[in-house]
Each structure stands twice: as C-alpha cells, then as structure tokens.
Amino acid sequence: MKRNLILAASLVLGLTGTAHAEIGPAEKPDLKLGFIKLTDMAPLAVAWEQGFFMDEGLFVELEAQANWKVLLDGVITGELDGAHMLAGQPLGASIGYGTQADIITAFSMDLNGNGITVSNDVWEMMEPQIPANDTGNPQHPISASTLKPVVEQYRDQGERFRMGMVFPVSTHNYELRYWLAAGGLNPGFYAPQRGDTSGTLEADVHLSVTPPPQMPSTLEAGTIQGYCVGEPWNQQAVFKGIGVPVITDYEIWPNNPEKVFGVTEQWAEENPNTHLRLLRALIRAAHWLDENDNANRDEAVEILARSQYVGADEEVIANSMTGTFEYEKGDVRKVPDFNVFFRYYATYPYPSDAIWYLSQMRRWGQIPEAKSDDWYMKTAKEVYRADIYQEAARSLIEDGTLSAEDFPDLDAENFERPHQGELIDGVAFTPREPNAYIDSFEIGLKGDDTP
C-alpha cells in the first residue's frame, strides 16, 4: 500500500519511474483484467508479480473468468477493462459472428501452446496405423488419417465421434479442424445465415465447446473422445492417465499465433495512455519469460501454479513451459518452442495472423458469403492494431528498457509474420491472396459456396 501511494504521488508530479516521458499519466490507473486459467496467460501474471504494471502507474486486479464467452461479455460491458483473449475473438466480434462489438488487439500474447488429446481407448485403436521411429515410439507428427478408421468404426456402430474445443472462434477450433481435414475428415460447417451455429453440418467428427479446465474430466466421463486445448490440460490427461496427446499445434503449424490481449475500441480511444502503459508492461513481461534462453521459466511455473492463476500442479505446468512435452506416459520429447512469448517477434500483432483466422472462418462457414481480398486486408488492419503496438515499442526503445533488435523494423510494413514453418498439409499460406488460399483446400467452402 505504501508503494502504491508513493507511485501515485510520482505520477501526479510526472515523475513515473521507467515510463516513457512522452506518454502521459494513465487516464484510468485502476484496472480489472480478465483471463482464463491457461499457461499462456503468463504475461499478465508476470507483469503483476514482477511489478511491471506498478512501474507504469497501473494498479491491476487480475480475475479468472469462467469461460471465453463470460470473458468477452465482461470486456464489452466494461466490467473488465481488457482481457487475455483467443486470437479469433476480436475478429469474430468485429465482424458480428456471435456477438457484435468493436474489439481490437495491439498485443499478441504468445505463439503455439496447444495440443490435441484423445482418450486411451481411441489411442489404442489409432496406434496400429502409426509408424514407429528409431526408438520404437510413435513417429511424429501424427496424421489425422490414423484417426479416420476409428471414426468410421464409430459411425458403423451408429455412434457419433465427438471432440471438444474451447470456443467457436478459438485457435483450438481451427487447429482441430485443420488437422482433421488434412487427414481426410470433415469437421463440419456453420450456417449462421440459417440459424445453425452448431458447426456440425456434414460432419464426420462432431465438435463442441468445453471450457479448458473441464476438458480432462469430460474426456474421462466419455462425453467426448478427444479435445484440442492449451496447457496444462493436455499434460493433465497424461498425468491422470486418462488420455494421450497425439499432436501439438507446433507440429500442425510451427509458430502459429495463439492468444491476444483485447480491449474495446472505445476503451482504447478514451484511455490511450493507459493502453500504452499496459502494452509496455505486457511486452516487458513477455521479454522476461523468454530472455536468456527461457532462464526464468522455472520461476514462471511456480507463479502459474498458484491458485489465483492456473492452479495446476507445478509438475504438470513444467512439462510444457520448460521446453519439453510428454505424449504417452514416459514419452517425453524436447519441444523448446512449445510456448513462445517474445522471441520471433511473438508480441507483434501481424495482419497476416488476422487474415489466417478470417480465412478459416470463411472456410468453415462462420463467414457464410464470399468476401473480396480487400475486405480481409481492411478487417485485419482495423482489428489488429500494429500502430498502437509500435508506439509502445518505440517508447521502450527510447527509454532504454529494451533494444531495437528486440523488435521487427518498426518503420517497415510488417505485414506477414516471420519465422513460421509449413502447415501440416503442405498448403502454402498466402495472406496477400486470402481467397486463393481458401480455394486451395480439398475440404471446405470455396468461391461463392454457402453452407
């Protein structure tokens, strides 16, 4: 409390510690920020625990939310000032899918971080189709074509094969759909123009929403046969002995965008200094998480394990946060980039990230009608606000907190995210030609198709 009073006084005098001199005092210093209990909320926890919010004159309350809808509604109504969001949420809201609201993001929270897990029974049925590597363990990446005979067997028995994902506009939904379709399985279509938002039209595999912390128990109960989720909930299935992660999203698309920090456009316009100070604190937290080859990750694991953040066992969180990933029990492999928070310019909100999400919304019918390439470009620029990020980054460079080498060239176009690998199906992502990209898939809507 004493530190808060001293810091508040320094703000009044314009003497804020590490804050950039050209950024004025926060218009709203007292903030409530929301998050879901996942390891990729780490920049928020670290910014609080390391005092980065306080350095910016921000007095932040972090509050866990029950699910992604509750979180989004909280930001829209103003109950929350901002939140850890699915990368597709600002886009989905802005184009009016589900909920209409002008949400923007000027900060990408992380790359990678998800996995696809199946039940032990399903794994036993898949395993005969999976070749072994030199050590006798399953060869990765595992194609969804190995799941296809299992799905067909369920269908022959008159049963639906069900899998969970966390939200209709989540990375998890699109990654799971991408993996299934690459293996010849149709994950189904949405038809919002006809009032059908189930996403199961023509589906070989029926996907449904399950909150992340409930994934393992839902799998154990047999309600679903598998799921796609962020950590620590894939590793929790291994820890509990109820399921096997078959693939990580790093294997589906290396260095794919994952979560973002979102606010309403109105909030950003009314609180520009507060927004910049939030971004400065979050950028510093992301840098802390990755600096010196992840030297701080053990401390980060201890922070995240606390009940107010993720609340899972340290051992479970460490499985992925410290550069390894466990598939079957005992099959631990090095995945140094499973969680990336800062390197590879992870925090920059590249327009190409937005275009990929929009392309998948169109592919599966959430955008029911064809849009021009220009529409994709315009929407990406309006929602993913690189201009605001650049202002925060420049202030960190100018006051010596970080160096120019920590960021991409801030005077360049910075349209397409660098350091990304090839997608699992080998289809080249062409963000400047989104319609050509959408039309290149064997499974999915094309051209003027409507579901």
mmCIF file of C-alpha atoms in Angstrom, residues 8-387:
data_model
loop_
_atom_site.group_PDB
_atom_site.id
_atom_site.type_symbol
_atom_site.label_atom_id
_atom_site.label_comp_id
_atom_site.label_asym_id
_atom_site.label_seq_id
_atom_site.Cartn_x
_atom_site.Cartn_y
_atom_site.Cartn_z
ATOM 1 C CA ALA A 8 0.595 7.636 -7.251
ATOM 2 C CA ALA A 9 2.310 10.787 -5.974
ATOM 3 C CA SER A 10 5.102 10.423 -8.523
ATOM 4 C CA LEU A 11 2.506 10.184 -11.290
ATOM 5 C CA VAL A 12 0.931 13.462 -10.234
ATOM 6 C CA LEU A 13 4.356 15.090 -10.438
ATOM 7 C CA GLY A 14 5.053 13.499 -13.815
ATOM 8 C CA LEU A 15 7.984 11.503 -12.470
ATOM 9 C CA THR A 16 6.929 7.955 -13.278
ATOM 10 C CA GLY A 17 9.915 5.590 -12.920
ATOM 11 C CA THR A 18 10.567 3.693 -16.142
ATOM 12 C CA ALA A 19 7.607 5.084 -18.084
ATOM 13 C CA HIS A 20 8.377 6.907 -21.326
ATOM 14 C CA ALA A 21 8.336 10.694 -20.846
ATOM 15 C CA GLU A 22 6.080 11.300 -23.854
ATOM 16 C CA ILE A 23 3.316 9.020 -22.532
ATOM 17 C CA GLY A 24 1.198 10.940 -20.074
ATOM 18 C CA PRO A 25 -0.278 9.597 -16.833
ATOM 19 C CA ALA A 26 -2.815 6.818 -17.137
ATOM 20 C CA GLU A 27 -6.344 8.132 -17.609
ATOM 21 C CA LYS A 28 -7.594 5.111 -15.668
ATOM 22 C CA PRO A 29 -4.913 3.714 -13.338
ATOM 23 C CA ASP A 30 -7.170 1.219 -11.537
ATOM 24 C CA LEU A 31 -7.879 -1.715 -13.847
ATOM 25 C CA LYS A 32 -9.533 -5.113 -13.794
ATOM 26 C CA LEU A 33 -8.217 -7.558 -16.399
ATOM 27 C CA GLY A 34 -9.670 -10.974 -17.163
ATOM 28 C CA PHE A 35 -8.051 -14.274 -18.078
ATOM 29 C CA ILE A 36 -8.744 -17.979 -18.459
ATOM 30 C CA LYS A 37 -6.724 -20.485 -16.426
ATOM 31 C CA LEU A 38 -4.184 -21.432 -19.082
ATOM 32 C CA THR A 39 -0.397 -21.168 -19.085
ATOM 33 C CA ASP A 40 -0.496 -18.626 -21.904
ATOM 34 C CA MET A 41 -1.996 -16.042 -19.559
ATOM 35 C CA ALA A 42 1.580 -15.863 -18.214
ATOM 36 C CA PRO A 43 2.381 -12.311 -19.422
ATOM 37 C CA LEU A 44 -0.423 -10.968 -17.231
ATOM 38 C CA ALA A 45 0.738 -12.878 -14.143
ATOM 39 C CA VAL A 46 4.382 -11.941 -14.715
ATOM 40 C CA ALA A 47 3.573 -8.255 -15.297
ATOM 41 C CA TRP A 48 1.817 -8.255 -11.907
ATOM 42 C CA GLU A 49 4.352 -10.338 -9.973
ATOM 43 C CA GLN A 50 7.436 -8.567 -11.359
ATOM 44 C CA GLY A 51 5.984 -5.103 -10.750
ATOM 45 C CA PHE A 52 5.800 -4.099 -14.412
ATOM 46 C CA PHE A 53 2.226 -2.840 -14.048
ATOM 47 C CA MET A 54 3.237 -0.836 -10.990
ATOM 48 C CA ASP A 55 6.181 0.646 -12.896
ATOM 49 C CA GLU A 56 3.632 2.091 -15.306
ATOM 50 C CA GLY A 57 1.451 3.525 -12.562
ATOM 51 C CA LEU A 58 -1.204 0.872 -13.046
ATOM 52 C CA PHE A 59 -2.994 -0.806 -10.164
ATOM 53 C CA VAL A 60 -4.252 -4.016 -11.695
ATOM 54 C CA GLU A 61 -6.627 -6.685 -10.442
ATOM 55 C CA LEU A 62 -6.401 -9.964 -12.370
ATOM 56 C CA GLU A 63 -9.590 -12.006 -12.328
ATOM 57 C CA ALA A 64 -10.087 -15.545 -13.664
ATOM 58 C CA GLN A 65 -13.196 -15.958 -15.838
ATOM 59 C CA ALA A 66 -15.469 -18.989 -16.104
ATOM 60 C CA ASN A 67 -15.262 -19.305 -19.882
ATOM 61 C CA TRP A 68 -14.453 -17.356 -23.040
ATOM 62 C CA LYS A 69 -17.990 -16.019 -23.530
ATOM 63 C CA VAL A 70 -18.186 -14.648 -19.999
ATOM 64 C CA LEU A 71 -14.761 -13.068 -20.516
ATOM 65 C CA LEU A 72 -15.751 -11.409 -23.820
ATOM 66 C CA ASP A 73 -19.034 -10.154 -22.372
ATOM 67 C CA GLY A 74 -17.124 -8.655 -19.442
ATOM 68 C CA VAL A 75 -14.908 -6.638 -21.779
ATOM 69 C CA ILE A 76 -17.870 -5.500 -23.898
ATOM 70 C CA THR A 77 -19.915 -4.330 -20.897
ATOM 71 C CA GLY A 78 -16.942 -2.629 -19.245
ATOM 72 C CA GLU A 79 -16.862 -4.933 -16.235
ATOM 73 C CA LEU A 80 -13.360 -5.787 -17.447
ATOM 74 C CA ASP A 81 -11.002 -3.184 -18.894
ATOM 75 C CA GLY A 82 -9.298 -5.767 -21.071
ATOM 76 C CA ALA A 83 -8.503 -9.448 -21.202
ATOM 77 C CA HIS A 84 -6.422 -12.389 -22.349
ATOM 78 C CA MET A 85 -8.373 -13.423 -25.456
ATOM 79 C CA LEU A 86 -8.498 -16.033 -28.154
ATOM 80 C CA ALA A 87 -6.865 -14.552 -31.253
ATOM 81 C CA GLY A 88 -10.121 -15.004 -33.155
ATOM 82 C CA GLN A 89 -12.311 -13.254 -30.566
ATOM 83 C CA PRO A 90 -11.630 -9.624 -31.568
ATOM 84 C CA LEU A 91 -12.151 -10.618 -35.199
ATOM 85 C CA GLY A 92 -15.309 -12.634 -34.567
ATOM 86 C CA ALA A 93 -16.850 -9.827 -32.518
ATOM 87 C CA SER A 94 -15.855 -7.136 -35.006
ATOM 88 C CA ILE A 95 -17.461 -8.944 -37.964
ATOM 89 C CA GLY A 96 -20.532 -9.782 -35.889
ATOM 90 C CA TYR A 97 -20.142 -13.532 -35.529
ATOM 91 C CA GLY A 98 -21.936 -14.470 -32.293
ATOM 92 C CA THR A 99 -21.607 -11.093 -30.590
ATOM 93 C CA GLN A 100 -21.212 -7.740 -32.350
ATOM 94 C CA ALA A 101 -18.670 -5.439 -30.716
ATOM 95 C CA ASP A 102 -15.697 -3.378 -31.819
ATOM 96 C CA ILE A 103 -12.807 -5.204 -30.140
ATOM 97 C CA ILE A 104 -9.186 -4.515 -31.048
ATOM 98 C CA THR A 105 -5.850 -6.019 -30.124
ATOM 99 C CA ALA A 106 -2.437 -4.391 -30.120
ATOM 100 C CA PHE A 107 -0.559 -7.260 -28.458
ATOM 101 C CA SER A 108 -0.042 -10.902 -29.381
ATOM 102 C CA MET A 109 0.385 -12.857 -26.148
ATOM 103 C CA ASP A 110 2.134 -15.967 -27.452
ATOM 104 C CA LEU A 111 2.844 -18.460 -30.210
ATOM 105 C CA ASN A 112 1.998 -22.179 -30.126
ATOM 106 C CA GLY A 113 0.926 -23.748 -26.821
ATOM 107 C CA ASN A 114 -1.904 -26.134 -27.776
ATOM 108 C CA GLY A 115 -2.284 -29.869 -28.285
ATOM 109 C CA ILE A 116 -4.817 -32.454 -29.418
ATOM 110 C CA THR A 117 -5.515 -35.285 -26.977
ATOM 111 C CA VAL A 118 -7.559 -38.468 -27.416
ATOM 112 C CA SER A 119 -8.836 -40.976 -24.873
ATOM 113 C CA ASN A 120 -6.826 -44.086 -24.075
ATOM 114 C CA ASP A 121 -9.372 -46.264 -25.924
ATOM 115 C CA VAL A 122 -9.144 -44.161 -29.068
ATOM 116 C CA TRP A 123 -5.353 -44.139 -28.859
ATOM 117 C CA GLU A 124 -5.267 -47.936 -28.728
ATOM 118 C CA MET A 125 -7.345 -48.008 -31.923
ATOM 119 C CA MET A 126 -5.163 -45.402 -33.659
ATOM 120 C CA GLU A 127 -1.779 -46.808 -32.701
ATOM 121 C CA PRO A 128 -1.659 -49.727 -35.193
ATOM 122 C CA GLN A 129 -1.837 -47.193 -38.063
ATOM 123 C CA ILE A 130 1.060 -45.096 -36.703
ATOM 124 C CA PRO A 131 4.630 -45.954 -37.787
ATOM 125 C CA ALA A 132 7.339 -46.157 -35.132
ATOM 126 C CA ASN A 133 10.503 -44.077 -35.044
ATOM 127 C CA ASP A 134 14.042 -45.352 -34.420
ATOM 128 C CA THR A 135 13.417 -45.603 -30.659
ATOM 129 C CA GLY A 136 10.220 -47.593 -31.069
ATOM 130 C CA ASN A 137 7.968 -44.687 -30.086
ATOM 131 C CA PRO A 138 5.260 -43.317 -32.396
ATOM 132 C CA GLN A 139 6.597 -41.208 -35.243
ATOM 133 C CA HIS A 140 5.518 -37.587 -35.127
ATOM 134 C CA PRO A 141 3.723 -35.615 -36.448
ATOM 135 C CA ILE A 142 0.749 -37.962 -36.379
ATOM 136 C CA SER A 143 -1.735 -37.505 -39.213
ATOM 137 C CA ALA A 144 -5.481 -37.468 -38.604
ATOM 138 C CA SER A 145 -5.665 -40.152 -41.311
ATOM 139 C CA THR A 146 -4.762 -42.561 -38.491
ATOM 140 C CA LEU A 147 -7.942 -41.457 -36.714
ATOM 141 C CA LYS A 148 -10.135 -41.963 -39.782
ATOM 142 C CA PRO A 149 -10.656 -45.752 -39.317
ATOM 143 C CA VAL A 150 -11.657 -45.106 -35.692
ATOM 144 C CA VAL A 151 -14.229 -42.506 -36.728
ATOM 145 C CA GLU A 152 -15.582 -44.886 -39.374
ATOM 146 C CA GLN A 153 -15.902 -47.660 -36.800
ATOM 147 C CA TYR A 154 -17.905 -45.357 -34.530
ATOM 148 C CA ARG A 155 -20.145 -44.437 -37.469
ATOM 149 C CA ASP A 156 -20.666 -48.103 -38.392
ATOM 150 C CA GLN A 157 -21.836 -48.679 -34.814
ATOM 151 C CA GLY A 158 -24.308 -45.794 -35.125
ATOM 152 C CA GLU A 159 -22.306 -43.531 -32.792
ATOM 153 C CA ARG A 160 -21.016 -40.022 -33.304
ATOM 154 C CA PHE A 161 -17.335 -39.365 -32.762
ATOM 155 C CA ARG A 162 -17.149 -36.276 -30.551
ATOM 156 C CA MET A 163 -14.271 -33.935 -29.765
ATOM 157 C CA GLY A 164 -14.082 -30.824 -27.624
ATOM 158 C CA MET A 165 -12.665 -27.383 -28.376
ATOM 159 C CA VAL A 166 -12.855 -24.268 -26.278
ATOM 160 C CA PHE A 167 -14.882 -21.757 -28.342
ATOM 161 C CA PRO A 168 -16.222 -21.401 -31.897
ATOM 162 C CA VAL A 169 -13.694 -18.682 -32.840
ATOM 163 C CA SER A 170 -10.786 -20.229 -30.922
ATOM 164 C CA THR A 171 -7.436 -21.247 -32.345
ATOM 165 C CA HIS A 172 -8.253 -24.680 -30.947
ATOM 166 C CA ASN A 173 -11.357 -24.994 -33.121
ATOM 167 C CA TYR A 174 -9.479 -24.002 -36.263
ATOM 168 C CA GLU A 175 -6.396 -26.101 -35.469
ATOM 169 C CA LEU A 176 -8.507 -29.158 -34.724
ATOM 170 C CA ARG A 177 -10.493 -28.623 -37.912
ATOM 171 C CA TYR A 178 -7.298 -28.088 -39.894
ATOM 172 C CA TRP A 179 -5.726 -31.312 -38.585
ATOM 173 C CA LEU A 180 -8.881 -33.357 -39.180
ATOM 174 C CA ALA A 181 -9.373 -32.017 -42.719
ATOM 175 C CA ALA A 182 -5.709 -32.591 -43.570
ATOM 176 C CA GLY A 183 -6.312 -36.255 -42.688
ATOM 177 C CA GLY A 184 -9.452 -36.533 -44.814
ATOM 178 C CA LEU A 185 -12.082 -35.971 -42.097
ATOM 179 C CA ASN A 186 -14.746 -33.287 -42.470
ATOM 180 C CA PRO A 187 -15.209 -31.389 -39.172
ATOM 181 C CA GLY A 188 -18.486 -29.851 -40.363
ATOM 182 C CA PHE A 189 -19.794 -26.441 -41.381
ATOM 183 C CA TYR A 190 -21.502 -23.498 -39.703
ATOM 184 C CA ALA A 191 -24.544 -21.871 -41.312
ATOM 185 C CA PRO A 192 -25.293 -18.720 -39.286
ATOM 186 C CA GLN A 193 -27.437 -17.292 -42.080
ATOM 187 C CA ARG A 194 -29.798 -20.229 -41.482
ATOM 188 C CA GLY A 195 -29.579 -20.028 -37.705
ATOM 189 C CA ASP A 196 -27.320 -23.106 -37.437
ATOM 190 C CA THR A 197 -24.267 -22.315 -35.337
ATOM 191 C CA SER A 198 -23.547 -25.912 -34.295
ATOM 192 C CA GLY A 199 -20.698 -26.280 -36.790
ATOM 193 C CA THR A 200 -21.683 -29.899 -37.419
ATOM 194 C CA LEU A 201 -23.307 -29.809 -40.877
ATOM 195 C CA GLU A 202 -21.914 -32.715 -42.963
ATOM 196 C CA ALA A 203 -19.519 -33.526 -40.105
ATOM 197 C CA ASP A 204 -17.527 -36.742 -39.815
ATOM 198 C CA VAL A 205 -16.360 -35.573 -36.382
ATOM 199 C CA HIS A 206 -18.725 -33.562 -34.177
ATOM 200 C CA LEU A 207 -17.021 -30.707 -32.333
ATOM 201 C CA SER A 208 -18.494 -28.989 -29.295
ATOM 202 C CA VAL A 209 -17.448 -26.348 -26.770
ATOM 203 C CA THR A 210 -15.938 -27.403 -23.439
ATOM 204 C CA PRO A 211 -14.207 -24.938 -21.037
ATOM 205 C CA PRO A 212 -10.455 -25.694 -20.857
ATOM 206 C CA PRO A 213 -10.216 -26.777 -17.188
ATOM 207 C CA GLN A 214 -13.107 -29.216 -17.732
ATOM 208 C CA MET A 215 -11.541 -30.990 -20.711
ATOM 209 C CA PRO A 216 -9.860 -33.860 -18.796
ATOM 210 C CA SER A 217 -12.935 -34.673 -16.676
ATOM 211 C CA THR A 218 -15.219 -34.534 -19.742
ATOM 212 C CA LEU A 219 -12.882 -36.917 -21.564
ATOM 213 C CA GLU A 220 -12.729 -39.223 -18.550
ATOM 214 C CA ALA A 221 -16.531 -39.298 -18.390
ATOM 215 C CA GLY A 222 -16.681 -40.437 -22.024
ATOM 216 C CA THR A 223 -18.738 -37.442 -23.153
ATOM 217 C CA ILE A 224 -16.057 -36.664 -25.745
ATOM 218 C CA GLN A 225 -13.427 -38.906 -27.319
ATOM 219 C CA GLY A 226 -10.771 -36.221 -27.641
ATOM 220 C CA TYR A 227 -10.119 -32.488 -27.497
ATOM 221 C CA CYS A 228 -7.919 -29.594 -28.531
ATOM 222 C CA VAL A 229 -6.867 -27.278 -25.723
ATOM 223 C CA GLY A 230 -3.994 -25.216 -24.354
ATOM 224 C CA GLU A 231 -1.777 -26.210 -21.486
ATOM 225 C CA PRO A 232 -1.743 -27.540 -18.883
ATOM 226 C CA TRP A 233 -4.846 -29.539 -19.842
ATOM 227 C CA ASN A 234 -3.211 -31.897 -22.350
ATOM 228 C CA GLN A 235 -0.459 -32.724 -19.893
ATOM 229 C CA GLN A 236 -3.095 -33.148 -17.185
ATOM 230 C CA ALA A 237 -4.595 -36.012 -19.212
ATOM 231 C CA VAL A 238 -1.190 -37.733 -19.234
ATOM 232 C CA PHE A 239 -0.681 -37.007 -15.542
ATOM 233 C CA LYS A 240 -4.083 -38.553 -14.705
ATOM 234 C CA GLY A 241 -3.572 -41.478 -17.098
ATOM 235 C CA ILE A 242 -6.809 -40.829 -18.999
ATOM 236 C CA GLY A 243 -5.578 -39.751 -22.432
ATOM 237 C CA VAL A 244 -2.736 -39.341 -24.905
ATOM 238 C CA PRO A 245 -1.785 -36.093 -26.678
ATOM 239 C CA VAL A 246 -1.292 -37.080 -30.325
ATOM 240 C CA ILE A 247 -0.019 -33.809 -31.773
ATOM 241 C CA THR A 248 0.934 -30.274 -30.718
ATOM 242 C CA ASP A 249 -0.052 -27.200 -32.668
ATOM 243 C CA TYR A 250 3.669 -26.587 -33.249
ATOM 244 C CA GLU A 251 3.548 -29.733 -35.381
ATOM 245 C CA ILE A 252 0.421 -28.511 -37.179
ATOM 246 C CA TRP A 253 1.887 -25.047 -37.893
ATOM 247 C CA PRO A 254 5.199 -24.022 -36.310
ATOM 248 C CA ASN A 255 4.990 -20.639 -34.567
ATOM 249 C CA ASN A 256 1.286 -20.158 -35.103
ATOM 250 C CA PRO A 257 -0.395 -17.192 -33.364
ATOM 251 C CA GLU A 258 -2.368 -18.129 -30.270
ATOM 252 C CA LYS A 259 -3.756 -15.602 -27.730
ATOM 253 C CA VAL A 260 -4.007 -11.797 -27.784
ATOM 254 C CA PHE A 261 -4.775 -9.023 -25.312
ATOM 255 C CA GLY A 262 -8.063 -7.379 -26.266
ATOM 256 C CA VAL A 263 -9.925 -4.189 -25.354
ATOM 257 C CA THR A 264 -12.905 -2.394 -26.870
ATOM 258 C CA GLU A 265 -12.067 0.225 -29.473
ATOM 259 C CA GLN A 266 -13.951 2.810 -27.405
ATOM 260 C CA TRP A 267 -11.904 1.981 -24.299
ATOM 261 C CA ALA A 268 -8.672 2.363 -26.284
ATOM 262 C CA GLU A 269 -9.776 5.735 -27.649
ATOM 263 C CA GLU A 270 -10.814 7.010 -24.201
ATOM 264 C CA ASN A 271 -7.679 5.694 -22.437
ATOM 265 C CA PRO A 272 -4.759 5.952 -24.886
ATOM 266 C CA ASN A 273 -2.071 6.467 -22.235
ATOM 267 C CA THR A 274 -3.431 3.648 -20.083
ATOM 268 C CA HIS A 275 -3.448 1.355 -23.112
ATOM 269 C CA LEU A 276 0.161 2.196 -23.999
ATOM 270 C CA ARG A 277 1.281 1.655 -20.422
ATOM 271 C CA LEU A 278 -0.498 -1.719 -20.339
ATOM 272 C CA LEU A 279 1.271 -2.704 -23.558
ATOM 273 C CA ARG A 280 4.647 -1.628 -22.186
ATOM 274 C CA ALA A 281 4.143 -3.788 -19.095
ATOM 275 C CA LEU A 282 2.992 -6.794 -21.145
ATOM 276 C CA ILE A 283 5.864 -6.505 -23.620
ATOM 277 C CA ARG A 284 8.322 -6.429 -20.716
ATOM 278 C CA ALA A 285 6.647 -9.489 -19.171
ATOM 279 C CA ALA A 286 6.847 -11.424 -22.448
ATOM 280 C CA HIS A 287 10.527 -10.494 -22.736
ATOM 281 C CA TRP A 288 11.151 -11.692 -19.157
ATOM 282 C CA LEU A 289 9.518 -15.044 -19.959
ATOM 283 C CA ASP A 290 11.833 -15.763 -22.913
ATOM 284 C CA GLU A 291 15.041 -13.938 -22.035
ATOM 285 C CA ASN A 292 18.343 -15.801 -21.630
ATOM 286 C CA ASP A 293 17.007 -18.963 -23.310
ATOM 287 C CA ASN A 294 13.996 -19.296 -21.015
ATOM 288 C CA ALA A 295 16.066 -18.884 -17.861
ATOM 289 C CA ASN A 296 13.048 -17.572 -15.948
ATOM 290 C CA ARG A 297 10.674 -20.382 -16.836
ATOM 291 C CA ASP A 298 11.094 -22.298 -13.550
ATOM 292 C CA GLU A 299 10.054 -19.167 -11.662
ATOM 293 C CA ALA A 300 7.192 -18.673 -14.115
ATOM 294 C CA VAL A 301 5.992 -22.225 -13.452
ATOM 295 C CA GLU A 302 5.911 -21.539 -9.709
ATOM 296 C CA ILE A 303 3.899 -18.351 -10.320
ATOM 297 C CA LEU A 304 1.403 -20.002 -12.671
ATOM 298 C CA ALA A 305 0.821 -22.934 -10.307
ATOM 299 C CA ARG A 306 -0.667 -20.571 -7.724
ATOM 300 C CA SER A 307 -4.417 -20.899 -7.304
ATOM 301 C CA GLN A 308 -5.154 -17.330 -8.413
ATOM 302 C CA TYR A 309 -3.587 -18.007 -11.823
ATOM 303 C CA VAL A 310 -3.688 -21.510 -13.375
ATOM 304 C CA GLY A 311 -3.817 -23.558 -10.198
ATOM 305 C CA ALA A 312 -2.417 -26.819 -11.614
ATOM 306 C CA ASP A 313 0.482 -28.856 -10.223
ATOM 307 C CA GLU A 314 3.908 -27.375 -10.937
ATOM 308 C CA GLU A 315 4.981 -30.703 -12.435
ATOM 309 C CA VAL A 316 2.144 -30.586 -14.962
ATOM 310 C CA ILE A 317 2.789 -26.960 -15.945
ATOM 311 C CA ALA A 318 6.550 -27.539 -16.202
ATOM 312 C CA ASN A 319 6.037 -30.369 -18.703
ATOM 313 C CA SER A 320 5.392 -27.841 -21.465
ATOM 314 C CA MET A 321 6.598 -24.491 -20.072
ATOM 315 C CA THR A 322 10.199 -25.626 -19.693
ATOM 316 C CA GLY A 323 10.756 -26.880 -23.235
ATOM 317 C CA THR A 324 9.518 -30.465 -23.144
ATOM 318 C CA PHE A 325 6.240 -32.193 -23.921
ATOM 319 C CA GLU A 326 5.022 -35.594 -22.743
ATOM 320 C CA TYR A 327 2.905 -37.660 -25.127
ATOM 321 C CA GLU A 328 2.328 -41.162 -23.773
ATOM 322 C CA LYS A 329 3.406 -41.581 -20.166
ATOM 323 C CA GLY A 330 7.202 -41.594 -20.246
ATOM 324 C CA ASP A 331 7.452 -40.444 -23.877
ATOM 325 C CA VAL A 332 8.955 -37.042 -23.119
ATOM 326 C CA ARG A 333 10.342 -35.105 -26.064
ATOM 327 C CA LYS A 334 12.111 -31.781 -26.404
ATOM 328 C CA VAL A 335 9.855 -29.058 -27.808
ATOM 329 C CA PRO A 336 11.789 -25.871 -26.956
ATOM 330 C CA ASP A 337 9.309 -23.638 -28.761
ATOM 331 C CA PHE A 338 6.114 -25.175 -27.402
ATOM 332 C CA ASN A 339 5.456 -21.899 -25.563
ATOM 333 C CA VAL A 340 6.901 -18.749 -27.151
ATOM 334 C CA PHE A 341 6.125 -15.387 -25.597
ATOM 335 C CA PHE A 342 8.688 -12.950 -27.039
ATOM 336 C CA ARG A 343 11.237 -14.409 -29.455
ATOM 337 C CA TYR A 344 10.449 -14.465 -33.169
ATOM 338 C CA TYR A 345 8.700 -11.103 -32.589
ATOM 339 C CA ALA A 346 5.868 -13.035 -30.957
ATOM 340 C CA THR A 347 4.234 -9.960 -29.402
ATOM 341 C CA TYR A 348 3.739 -8.038 -32.671
ATOM 342 C CA PRO A 349 0.112 -8.110 -33.976
ATOM 343 C CA TYR A 350 0.821 -9.035 -37.598
ATOM 344 C CA PRO A 351 -2.052 -8.560 -40.098
ATOM 345 C CA SER A 352 -1.292 -11.998 -41.555
ATOM 346 C CA ASP A 353 -2.347 -13.547 -38.223
ATOM 347 C CA ALA A 354 -5.766 -11.944 -38.554
ATOM 348 C CA ILE A 355 -6.097 -12.998 -42.188
ATOM 349 C CA TRP A 356 -5.416 -16.653 -41.365
ATOM 350 C CA TYR A 357 -8.186 -16.653 -38.756
ATOM 351 C CA LEU A 358 -10.588 -14.930 -41.120
ATOM 352 C CA SER A 359 -9.735 -17.456 -43.842
ATOM 353 C CA GLN A 360 -10.676 -20.317 -41.528
ATOM 354 C CA MET A 361 -13.911 -18.576 -40.519
ATOM 355 C CA ARG A 362 -14.801 -18.429 -44.198
ATOM 356 C CA ARG A 363 -13.617 -21.994 -44.891
ATOM 357 C CA TRP A 364 -15.984 -23.438 -42.284
ATOM 358 C CA GLY A 365 -18.965 -21.155 -42.900
ATOM 359 C CA GLN A 366 -18.786 -18.708 -39.987
ATOM 360 C CA ILE A 367 -18.413 -16.131 -42.754
ATOM 361 C CA PRO A 368 -21.225 -17.518 -44.949
ATOM 362 C CA GLU A 369 -20.621 -15.419 -48.061
ATOM 363 C CA ALA A 370 -17.530 -14.760 -50.172
ATOM 364 C CA LYS A 371 -15.561 -11.602 -49.370
ATOM 365 C CA SER A 372 -13.034 -9.738 -51.500
ATOM 366 C CA ASP A 373 -9.322 -9.888 -50.775
ATOM 367 C CA ASP A 374 -9.523 -6.180 -49.918
ATOM 368 C CA TRP A 375 -12.133 -6.924 -47.240
ATOM 369 C CA TYR A 376 -9.724 -9.318 -45.499
ATOM 370 C CA MET A 377 -6.920 -6.745 -45.633
ATOM 371 C CA LYS A 378 -9.114 -3.935 -44.308
ATOM 372 C CA THR A 379 -10.592 -6.025 -41.482
ATOM 373 C CA ALA A 380 -7.167 -7.237 -40.382
ATOM 374 C CA LYS A 381 -5.809 -3.679 -40.212
ATOM 375 C CA GLU A 382 -8.812 -2.357 -38.281
ATOM 376 C CA VAL A 383 -8.741 -5.086 -35.608
ATOM 377 C CA TYR A 384 -5.024 -5.936 -35.276
ATOM 378 C CA ARG A 385 -3.618 -2.518 -34.316
ATOM 379 C CA ALA A 386 0.077 -2.598 -35.089
ATOM 380 C CA ASP A 387 0.150 1.217 -34.993
#
